[in-house]
PDB file of C-alpha atoms in Angstrom:
ATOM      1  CA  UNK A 222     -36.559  17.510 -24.289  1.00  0.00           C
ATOM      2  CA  UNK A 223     -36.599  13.977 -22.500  1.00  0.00           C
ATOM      3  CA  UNK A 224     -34.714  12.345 -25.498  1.00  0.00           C
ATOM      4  CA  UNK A 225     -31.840  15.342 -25.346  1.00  0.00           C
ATOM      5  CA  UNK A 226     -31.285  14.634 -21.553  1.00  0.00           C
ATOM      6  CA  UNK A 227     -31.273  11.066 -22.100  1.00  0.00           C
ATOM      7  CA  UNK A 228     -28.704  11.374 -24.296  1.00  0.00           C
ATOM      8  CA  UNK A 229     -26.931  13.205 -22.488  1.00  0.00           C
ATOM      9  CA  UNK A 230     -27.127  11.656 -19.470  1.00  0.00           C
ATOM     10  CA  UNK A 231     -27.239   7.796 -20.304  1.00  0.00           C
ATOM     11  CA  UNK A 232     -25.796   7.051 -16.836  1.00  0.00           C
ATOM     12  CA  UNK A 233     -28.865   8.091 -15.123  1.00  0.00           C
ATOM     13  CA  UNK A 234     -30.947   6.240 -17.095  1.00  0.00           C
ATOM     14  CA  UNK A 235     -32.368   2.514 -15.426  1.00  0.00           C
ATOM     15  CA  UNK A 236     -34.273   0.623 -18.207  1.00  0.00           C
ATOM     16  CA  UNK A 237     -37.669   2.654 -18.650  1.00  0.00           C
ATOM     17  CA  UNK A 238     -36.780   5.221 -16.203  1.00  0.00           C
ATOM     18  CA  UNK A 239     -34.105   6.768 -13.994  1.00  0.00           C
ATOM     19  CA  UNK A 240     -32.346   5.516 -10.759  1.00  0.00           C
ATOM     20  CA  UNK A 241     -33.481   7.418  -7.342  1.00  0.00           C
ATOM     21  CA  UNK A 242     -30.710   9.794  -5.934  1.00  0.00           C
ATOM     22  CA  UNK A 243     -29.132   8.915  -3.500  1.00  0.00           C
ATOM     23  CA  UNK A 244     -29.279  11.877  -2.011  1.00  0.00           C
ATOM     24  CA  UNK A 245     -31.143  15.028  -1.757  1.00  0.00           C
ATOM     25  CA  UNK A 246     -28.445  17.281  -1.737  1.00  0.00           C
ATOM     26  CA  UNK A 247     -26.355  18.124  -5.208  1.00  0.00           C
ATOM     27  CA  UNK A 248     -23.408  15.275  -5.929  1.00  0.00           C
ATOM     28  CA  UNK A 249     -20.841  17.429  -5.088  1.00  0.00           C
ATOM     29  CA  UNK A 250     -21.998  18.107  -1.701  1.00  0.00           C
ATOM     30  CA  UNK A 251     -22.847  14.669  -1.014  1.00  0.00           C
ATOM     31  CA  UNK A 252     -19.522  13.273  -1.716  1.00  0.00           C
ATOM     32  CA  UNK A 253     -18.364  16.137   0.706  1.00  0.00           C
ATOM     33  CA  UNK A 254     -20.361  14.532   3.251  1.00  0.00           C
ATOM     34  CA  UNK A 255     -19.230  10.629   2.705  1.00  0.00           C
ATOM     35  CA  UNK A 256     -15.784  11.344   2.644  1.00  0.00           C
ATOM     36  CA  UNK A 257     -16.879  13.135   6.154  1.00  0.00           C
ATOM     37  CA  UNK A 258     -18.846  10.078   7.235  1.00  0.00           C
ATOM     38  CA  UNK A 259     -15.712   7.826   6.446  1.00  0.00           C
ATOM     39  CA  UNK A 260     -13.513   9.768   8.824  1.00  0.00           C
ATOM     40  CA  UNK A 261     -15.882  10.174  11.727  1.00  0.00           C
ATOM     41  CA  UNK A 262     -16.486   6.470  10.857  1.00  0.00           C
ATOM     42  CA  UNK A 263     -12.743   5.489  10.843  1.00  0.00           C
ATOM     43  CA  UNK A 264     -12.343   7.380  13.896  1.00  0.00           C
ATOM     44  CA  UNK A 265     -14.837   6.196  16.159  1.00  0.00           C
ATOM     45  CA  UNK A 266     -13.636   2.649  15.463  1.00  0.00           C
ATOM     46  CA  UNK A 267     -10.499   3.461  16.851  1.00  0.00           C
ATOM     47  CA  UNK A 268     -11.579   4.377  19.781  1.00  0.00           C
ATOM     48  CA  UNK A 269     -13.937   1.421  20.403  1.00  0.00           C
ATOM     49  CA  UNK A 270     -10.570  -0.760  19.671  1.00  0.00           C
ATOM     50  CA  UNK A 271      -7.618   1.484  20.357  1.00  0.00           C
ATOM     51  CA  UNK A 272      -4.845  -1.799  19.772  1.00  0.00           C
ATOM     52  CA  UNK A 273      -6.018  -1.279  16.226  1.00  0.00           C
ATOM     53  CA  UNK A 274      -6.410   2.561  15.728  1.00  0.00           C
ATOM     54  CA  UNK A 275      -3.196   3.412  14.777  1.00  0.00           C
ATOM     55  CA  UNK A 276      -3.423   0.046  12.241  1.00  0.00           C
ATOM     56  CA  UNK A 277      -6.727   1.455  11.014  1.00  0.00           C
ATOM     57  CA  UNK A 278      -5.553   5.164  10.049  1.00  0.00           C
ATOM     58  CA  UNK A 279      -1.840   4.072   8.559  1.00  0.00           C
ATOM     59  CA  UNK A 280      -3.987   1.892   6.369  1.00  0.00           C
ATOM     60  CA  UNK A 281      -6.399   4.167   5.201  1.00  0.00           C
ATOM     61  CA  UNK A 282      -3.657   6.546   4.787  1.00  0.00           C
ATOM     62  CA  UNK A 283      -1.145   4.970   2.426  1.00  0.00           C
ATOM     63  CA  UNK A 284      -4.001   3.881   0.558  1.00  0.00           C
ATOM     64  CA  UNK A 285      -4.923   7.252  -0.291  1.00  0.00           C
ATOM     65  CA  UNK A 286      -1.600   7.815  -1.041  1.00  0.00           C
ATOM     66  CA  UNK A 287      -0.645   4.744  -3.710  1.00  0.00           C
ATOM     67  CA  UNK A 288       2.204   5.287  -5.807  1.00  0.00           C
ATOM     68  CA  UNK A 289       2.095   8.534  -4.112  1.00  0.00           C
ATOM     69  CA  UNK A 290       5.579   9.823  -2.012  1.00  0.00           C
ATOM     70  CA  UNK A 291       5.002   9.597   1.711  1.00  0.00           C
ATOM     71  CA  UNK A 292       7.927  10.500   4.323  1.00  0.00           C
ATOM     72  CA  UNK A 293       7.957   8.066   7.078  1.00  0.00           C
ATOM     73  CA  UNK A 294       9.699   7.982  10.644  1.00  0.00           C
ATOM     74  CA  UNK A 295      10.444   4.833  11.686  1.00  0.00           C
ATOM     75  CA  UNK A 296      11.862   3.821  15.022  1.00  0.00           C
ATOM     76  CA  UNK A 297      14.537   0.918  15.684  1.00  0.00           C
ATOM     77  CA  UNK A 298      15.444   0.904  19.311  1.00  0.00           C
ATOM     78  CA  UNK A 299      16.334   4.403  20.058  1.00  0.00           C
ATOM     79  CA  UNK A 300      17.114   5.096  16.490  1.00  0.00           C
ATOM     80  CA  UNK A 301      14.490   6.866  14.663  1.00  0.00           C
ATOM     81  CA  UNK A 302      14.729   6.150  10.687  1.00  0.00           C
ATOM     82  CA  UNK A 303      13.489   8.364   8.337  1.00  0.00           C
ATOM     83  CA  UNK A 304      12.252   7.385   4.661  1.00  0.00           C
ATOM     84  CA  UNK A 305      10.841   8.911   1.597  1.00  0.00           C
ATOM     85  CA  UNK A 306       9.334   6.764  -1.493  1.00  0.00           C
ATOM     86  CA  UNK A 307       6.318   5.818  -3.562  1.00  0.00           C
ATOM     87  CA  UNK A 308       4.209   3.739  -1.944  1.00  0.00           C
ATOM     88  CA  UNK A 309       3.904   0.784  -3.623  1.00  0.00           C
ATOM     89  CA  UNK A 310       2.306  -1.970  -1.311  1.00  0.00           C
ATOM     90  CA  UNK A 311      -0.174  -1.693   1.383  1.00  0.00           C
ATOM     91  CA  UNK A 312      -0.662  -4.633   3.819  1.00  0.00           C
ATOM     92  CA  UNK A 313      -2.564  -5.436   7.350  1.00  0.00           C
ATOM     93  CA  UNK A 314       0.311  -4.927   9.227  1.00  0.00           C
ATOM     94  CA  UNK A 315       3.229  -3.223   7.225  1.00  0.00           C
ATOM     95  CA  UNK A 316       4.045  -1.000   4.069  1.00  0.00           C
ATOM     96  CA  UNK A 317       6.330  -1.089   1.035  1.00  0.00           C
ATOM     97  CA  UNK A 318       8.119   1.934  -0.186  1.00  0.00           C
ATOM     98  CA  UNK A 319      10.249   2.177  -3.363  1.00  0.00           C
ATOM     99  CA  UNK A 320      12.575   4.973  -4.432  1.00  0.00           C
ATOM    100  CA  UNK A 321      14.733   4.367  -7.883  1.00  0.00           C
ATOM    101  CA  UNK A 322      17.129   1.167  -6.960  1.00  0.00           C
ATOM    102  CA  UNK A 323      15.379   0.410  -3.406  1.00  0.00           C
ATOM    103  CA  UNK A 324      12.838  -0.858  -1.188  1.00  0.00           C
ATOM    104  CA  UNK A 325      11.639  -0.363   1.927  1.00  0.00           C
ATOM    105  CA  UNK A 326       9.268  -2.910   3.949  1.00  0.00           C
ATOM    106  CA  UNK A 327       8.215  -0.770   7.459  1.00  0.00           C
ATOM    107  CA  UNK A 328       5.471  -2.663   9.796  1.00  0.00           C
ATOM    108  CA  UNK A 329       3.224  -0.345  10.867  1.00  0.00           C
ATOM    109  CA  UNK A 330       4.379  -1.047  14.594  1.00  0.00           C
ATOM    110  CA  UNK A 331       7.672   0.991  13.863  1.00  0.00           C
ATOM    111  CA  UNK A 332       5.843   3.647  12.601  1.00  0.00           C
ATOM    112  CA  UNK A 333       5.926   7.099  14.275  1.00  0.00           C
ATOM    113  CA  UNK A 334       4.705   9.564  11.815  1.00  0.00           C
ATOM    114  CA  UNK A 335       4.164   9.416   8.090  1.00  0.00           C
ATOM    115  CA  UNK A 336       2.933  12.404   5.966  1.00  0.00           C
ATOM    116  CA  UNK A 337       3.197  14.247   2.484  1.00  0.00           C
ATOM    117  CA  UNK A 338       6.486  15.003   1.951  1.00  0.00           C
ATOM    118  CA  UNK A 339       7.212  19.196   2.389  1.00  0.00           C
ATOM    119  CA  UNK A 340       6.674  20.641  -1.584  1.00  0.00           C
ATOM    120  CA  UNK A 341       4.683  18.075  -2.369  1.00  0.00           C
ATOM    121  CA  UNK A 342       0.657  18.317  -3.265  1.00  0.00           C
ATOM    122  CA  UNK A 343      -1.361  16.756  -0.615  1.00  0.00           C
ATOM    123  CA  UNK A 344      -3.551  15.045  -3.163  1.00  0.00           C
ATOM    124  CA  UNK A 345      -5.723  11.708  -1.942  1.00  0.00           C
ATOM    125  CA  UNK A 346      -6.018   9.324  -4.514  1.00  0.00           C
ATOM    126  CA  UNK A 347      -8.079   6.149  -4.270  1.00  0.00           C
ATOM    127  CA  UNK A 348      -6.553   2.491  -4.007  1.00  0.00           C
ATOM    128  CA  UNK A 349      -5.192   1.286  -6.975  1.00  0.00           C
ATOM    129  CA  UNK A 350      -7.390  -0.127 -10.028  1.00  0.00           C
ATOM    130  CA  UNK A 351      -6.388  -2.958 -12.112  1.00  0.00           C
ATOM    131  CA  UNK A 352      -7.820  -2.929 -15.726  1.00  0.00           C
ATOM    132  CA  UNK A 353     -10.146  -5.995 -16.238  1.00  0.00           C
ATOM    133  CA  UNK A 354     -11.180  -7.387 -19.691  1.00  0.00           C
ATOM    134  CA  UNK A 355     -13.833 -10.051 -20.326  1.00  0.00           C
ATOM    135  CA  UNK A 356     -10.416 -12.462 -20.523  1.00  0.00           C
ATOM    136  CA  UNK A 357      -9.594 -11.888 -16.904  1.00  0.00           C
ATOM    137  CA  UNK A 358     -13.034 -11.554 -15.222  1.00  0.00           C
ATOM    138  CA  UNK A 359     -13.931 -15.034 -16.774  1.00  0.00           C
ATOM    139  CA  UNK A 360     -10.848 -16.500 -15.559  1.00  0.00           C
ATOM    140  CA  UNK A 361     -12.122 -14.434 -11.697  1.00  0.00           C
ATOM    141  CA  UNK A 362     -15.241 -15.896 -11.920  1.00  0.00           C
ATOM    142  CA  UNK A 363     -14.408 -19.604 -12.803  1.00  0.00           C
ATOM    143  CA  UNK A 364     -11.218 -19.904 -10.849  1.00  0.00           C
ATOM    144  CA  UNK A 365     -10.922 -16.760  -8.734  1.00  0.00           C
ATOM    145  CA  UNK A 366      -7.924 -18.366  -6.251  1.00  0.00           C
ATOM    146  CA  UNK A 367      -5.313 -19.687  -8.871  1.00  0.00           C
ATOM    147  CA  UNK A 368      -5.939 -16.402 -11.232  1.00  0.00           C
ATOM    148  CA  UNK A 369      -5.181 -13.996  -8.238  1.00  0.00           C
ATOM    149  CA  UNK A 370      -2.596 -15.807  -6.530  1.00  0.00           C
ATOM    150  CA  UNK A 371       0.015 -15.577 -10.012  1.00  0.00           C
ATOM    151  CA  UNK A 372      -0.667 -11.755 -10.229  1.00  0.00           C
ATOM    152  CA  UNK A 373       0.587  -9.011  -7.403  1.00  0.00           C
ATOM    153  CA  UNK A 374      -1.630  -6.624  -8.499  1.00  0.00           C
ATOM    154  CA  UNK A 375      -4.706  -8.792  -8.390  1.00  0.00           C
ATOM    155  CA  UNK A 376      -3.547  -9.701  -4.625  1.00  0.00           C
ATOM    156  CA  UNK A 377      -3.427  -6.057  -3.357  1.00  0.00           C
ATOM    157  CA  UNK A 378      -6.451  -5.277  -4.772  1.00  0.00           C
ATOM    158  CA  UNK A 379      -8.542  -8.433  -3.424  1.00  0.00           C
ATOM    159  CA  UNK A 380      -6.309  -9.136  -0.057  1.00  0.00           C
ATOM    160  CA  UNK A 381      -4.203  -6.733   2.181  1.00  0.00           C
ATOM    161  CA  UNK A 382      -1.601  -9.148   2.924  1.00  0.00           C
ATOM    162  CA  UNK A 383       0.553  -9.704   6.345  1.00  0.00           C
ATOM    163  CA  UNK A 384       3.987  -9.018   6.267  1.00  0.00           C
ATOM    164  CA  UNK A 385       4.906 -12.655   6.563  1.00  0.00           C
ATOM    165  CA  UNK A 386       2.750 -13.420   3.895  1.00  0.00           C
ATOM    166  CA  UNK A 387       4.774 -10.815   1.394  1.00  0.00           C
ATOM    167  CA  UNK A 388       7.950 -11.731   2.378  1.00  0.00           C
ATOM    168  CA  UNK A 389       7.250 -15.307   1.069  1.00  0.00           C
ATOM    169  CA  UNK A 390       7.418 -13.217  -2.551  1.00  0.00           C
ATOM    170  CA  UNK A 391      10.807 -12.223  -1.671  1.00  0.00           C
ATOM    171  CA  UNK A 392      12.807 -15.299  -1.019  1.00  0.00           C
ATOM    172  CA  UNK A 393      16.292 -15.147  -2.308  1.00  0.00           C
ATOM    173  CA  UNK A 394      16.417 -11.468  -2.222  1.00  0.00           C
ATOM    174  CA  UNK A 395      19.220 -10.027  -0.323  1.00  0.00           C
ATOM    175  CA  UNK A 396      18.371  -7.492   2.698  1.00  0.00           C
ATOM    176  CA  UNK A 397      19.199  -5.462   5.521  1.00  0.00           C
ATOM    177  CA  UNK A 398      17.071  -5.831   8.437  1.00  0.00           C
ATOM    178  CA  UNK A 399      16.786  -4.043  11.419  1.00  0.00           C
ATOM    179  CA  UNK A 400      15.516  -5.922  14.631  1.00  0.00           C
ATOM    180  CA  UNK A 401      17.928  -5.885  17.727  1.00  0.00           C
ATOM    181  CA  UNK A 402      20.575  -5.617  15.568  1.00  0.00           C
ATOM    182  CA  UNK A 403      21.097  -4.821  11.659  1.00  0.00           C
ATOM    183  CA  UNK A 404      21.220  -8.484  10.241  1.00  0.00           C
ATOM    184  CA  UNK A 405      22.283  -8.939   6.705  1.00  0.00           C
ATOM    185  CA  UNK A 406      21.980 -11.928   4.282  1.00  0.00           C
ATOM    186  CA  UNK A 407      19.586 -13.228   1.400  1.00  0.00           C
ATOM    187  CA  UNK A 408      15.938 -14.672   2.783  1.00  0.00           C
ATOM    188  CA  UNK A 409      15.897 -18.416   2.882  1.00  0.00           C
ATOM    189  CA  UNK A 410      12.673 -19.022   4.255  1.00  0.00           C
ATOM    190  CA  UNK A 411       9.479 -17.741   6.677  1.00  0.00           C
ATOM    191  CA  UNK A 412       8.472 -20.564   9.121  1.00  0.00           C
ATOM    192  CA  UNK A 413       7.023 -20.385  12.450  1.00  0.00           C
ATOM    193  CA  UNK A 414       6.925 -16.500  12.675  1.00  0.00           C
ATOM    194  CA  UNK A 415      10.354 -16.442  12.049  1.00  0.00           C
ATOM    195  CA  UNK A 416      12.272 -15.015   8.885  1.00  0.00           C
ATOM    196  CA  UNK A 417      15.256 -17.061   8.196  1.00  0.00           C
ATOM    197  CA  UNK A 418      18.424 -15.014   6.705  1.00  0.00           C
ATOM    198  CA  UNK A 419      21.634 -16.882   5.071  1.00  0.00           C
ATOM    199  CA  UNK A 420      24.170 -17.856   7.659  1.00  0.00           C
ATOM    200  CA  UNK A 421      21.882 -18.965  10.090  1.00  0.00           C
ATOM    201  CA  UNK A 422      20.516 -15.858  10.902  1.00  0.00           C
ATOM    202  CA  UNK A 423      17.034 -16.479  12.381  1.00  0.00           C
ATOM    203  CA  UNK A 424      14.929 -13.319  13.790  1.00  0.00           C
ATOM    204  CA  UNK A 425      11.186 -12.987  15.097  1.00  0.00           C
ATOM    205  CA  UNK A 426       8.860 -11.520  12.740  1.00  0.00           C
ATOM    206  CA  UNK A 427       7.682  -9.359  15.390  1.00  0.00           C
ATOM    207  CA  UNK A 428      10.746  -7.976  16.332  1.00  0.00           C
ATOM    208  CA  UNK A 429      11.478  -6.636  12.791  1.00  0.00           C
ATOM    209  CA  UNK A 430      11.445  -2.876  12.620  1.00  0.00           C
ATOM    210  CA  UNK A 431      12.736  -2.056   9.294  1.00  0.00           C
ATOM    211  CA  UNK A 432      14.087  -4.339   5.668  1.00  0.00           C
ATOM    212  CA  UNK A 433      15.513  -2.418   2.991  1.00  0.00           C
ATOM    213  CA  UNK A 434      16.271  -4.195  -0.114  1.00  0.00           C
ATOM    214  CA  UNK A 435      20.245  -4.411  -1.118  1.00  0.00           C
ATOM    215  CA  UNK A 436      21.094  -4.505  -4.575  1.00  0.00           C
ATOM    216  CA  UNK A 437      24.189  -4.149  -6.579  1.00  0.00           C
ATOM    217  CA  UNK A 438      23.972  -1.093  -9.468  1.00  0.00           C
ATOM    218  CA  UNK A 439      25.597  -0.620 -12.410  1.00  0.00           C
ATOM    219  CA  UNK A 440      27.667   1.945 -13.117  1.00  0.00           C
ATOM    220  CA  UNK A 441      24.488   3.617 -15.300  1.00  0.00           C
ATOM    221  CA  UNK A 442      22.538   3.239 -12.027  1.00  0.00           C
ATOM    222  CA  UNK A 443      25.177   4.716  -9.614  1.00  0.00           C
ATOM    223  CA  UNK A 444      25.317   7.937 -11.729  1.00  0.00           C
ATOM    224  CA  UNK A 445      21.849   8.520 -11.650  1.00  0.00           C
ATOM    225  CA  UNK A 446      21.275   8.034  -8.212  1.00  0.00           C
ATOM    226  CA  UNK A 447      23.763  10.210  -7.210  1.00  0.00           C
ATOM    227  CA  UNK A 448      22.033  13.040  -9.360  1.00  0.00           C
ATOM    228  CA  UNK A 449      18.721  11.896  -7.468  1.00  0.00           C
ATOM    229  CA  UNK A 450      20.767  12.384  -4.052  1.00  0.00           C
ATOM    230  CA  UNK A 451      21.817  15.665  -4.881  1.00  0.00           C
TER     231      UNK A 451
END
C-alpha cells in the first residue's frame, strides 16, 4: 500500500518520509483561505498608508490580469479616456496596454477605474512565468544583472519598473502624449524627470496622464483593424 501511494504521490514524498501539511484543513480549502489572507492583507496596508492604497490594489490587479483585457478610465484634465487591451506590462507606478497595432502607457495616478471588460470571464491568473532551462539559470546565478537587463521578460518578472525607467526602452518611438496638452513627436531622451519629445518638446514626468504609441499601418493592417473596430 505505501509503495502504490508513493508512486502516486511522489510530490509528497521528502527523502525517507513525507513533508508536514501545511495545513490542517484539505488543499482546496486552504488555498480558499490564503487567497483570503492576501486581500485582508492587501487591504489593511492600505489603510495604514493610504498615498499608496490605490498603487497597491492597481498593482495587484493587473497582475492578476496579465495578458488578460482590462477596460480602463483614465482622466486627462477634465477629459476622462477610456481604454481596452491586454495587459502587457505592469510597473510601480504605471501600466502598459496593447490592442492589435497600439499601445497604451497609463500611470496609475490617471487611473479612475479599471475592470473586466462586460462579456468577458472574470478569470485571475497569476503573474507571468518565464520558462527557465539549466542554460539560463546558470547564466542567473553567475551574472544575474547583465542576463536580466538584455531580456524584458526577465525584468518584469524580477523588477516592477517606474515609468521613467520603461520609457528609456522606448526611445525613438513616436507618441502621443497627454499632459496639459496632447504633445506629439518621437522620444529623444528621459533626464531629470523630464521626457524629452522631438522639436523641443520637454514635459514633466509627473504631469503625464496618458502615451499611446503612433504607428504607420499597412494597408494589410488598416483592413484588419477596421474589422476589429467594427
Amino acid at each position: 500500500m505505501n509503495d502504490m501511494y508513493e508512486k502516486n504521490y511522489p510530490e509528497l514524498k521528502k527523502h525517507d518520509g513525507y513533508t508536514s501539511p501545511a495545513s490542517s484543513y484539505p488543499l482546496h480549502e486552504l488555498k480558499v483561505l490564503q487567497d483570503y489572507i492576501h486581500h485582508v492583507n492587501l487591504q489593511n496596508l492600505g489603510d495604514k498608508l493610504p498615498n499608496y492604497k490605490k498603487q497597491f490594489i492597481l498593482i495587484k490587479f493587473f497582475k492578476s490580469k496579465k495578458n488578460q483585457l482590462v477596460e480602463v478610465y483614465s482622466k486627462n484634465k477634465d477629459d476622462v479616456l477610456h481604454s481596452i487591451g491586454k495587459v502587457s506590462v505592469v510597473g510601480r507606478n504605471f501600466v502598459i496596454l496593447i490592442i492589435l497595432f497600439n499601445r497604451y502607457w497609463i500611470p496609475f495616478s490617471a487611473i479612475q477605474s479599471a475592470k473586466t471588460p462586460f462579456g468577458i470571464p472574470d478569470v485571475p491568473r497569476n503573474h507571468q512565468h518565464v520558462v527557465i532551462d539549466e542554460e539560463l539559470r546558470k547564466k542567473l546565478l553567475t551574472n544575474f544583472g547583465a542576463t536580466v537587463s538584455k531580456r524584458e521578460e526577465l525584468k518584469q518578472q524580477f523588477f516592477d519598473q517606474l515609468l521613467e525607467s520603461n520609457l528609456r526602452n522606448w526611445v525613438g518611438t513616436k507618441v502621443n502624449l497627454y499632459a496639459d496638452k496632447i504633445y506629439k513627436g518621437k522620444i529623444v531622451q528621459i533626464k531629470d524627470g523630464n521626457l524629452h519629445l522631438t522639436h523641443n518638446q520637454i514635459i514633466p514626468l509627473s504631469k503625464i496622464t496618458y502615451i499611446k504609441q503612433v504607428r504607420s499601418m499597412s494597408f494589410f493592417e488598416r483592413t484588419l483593424y477596421s474589422i476589429f473596430k467594427k
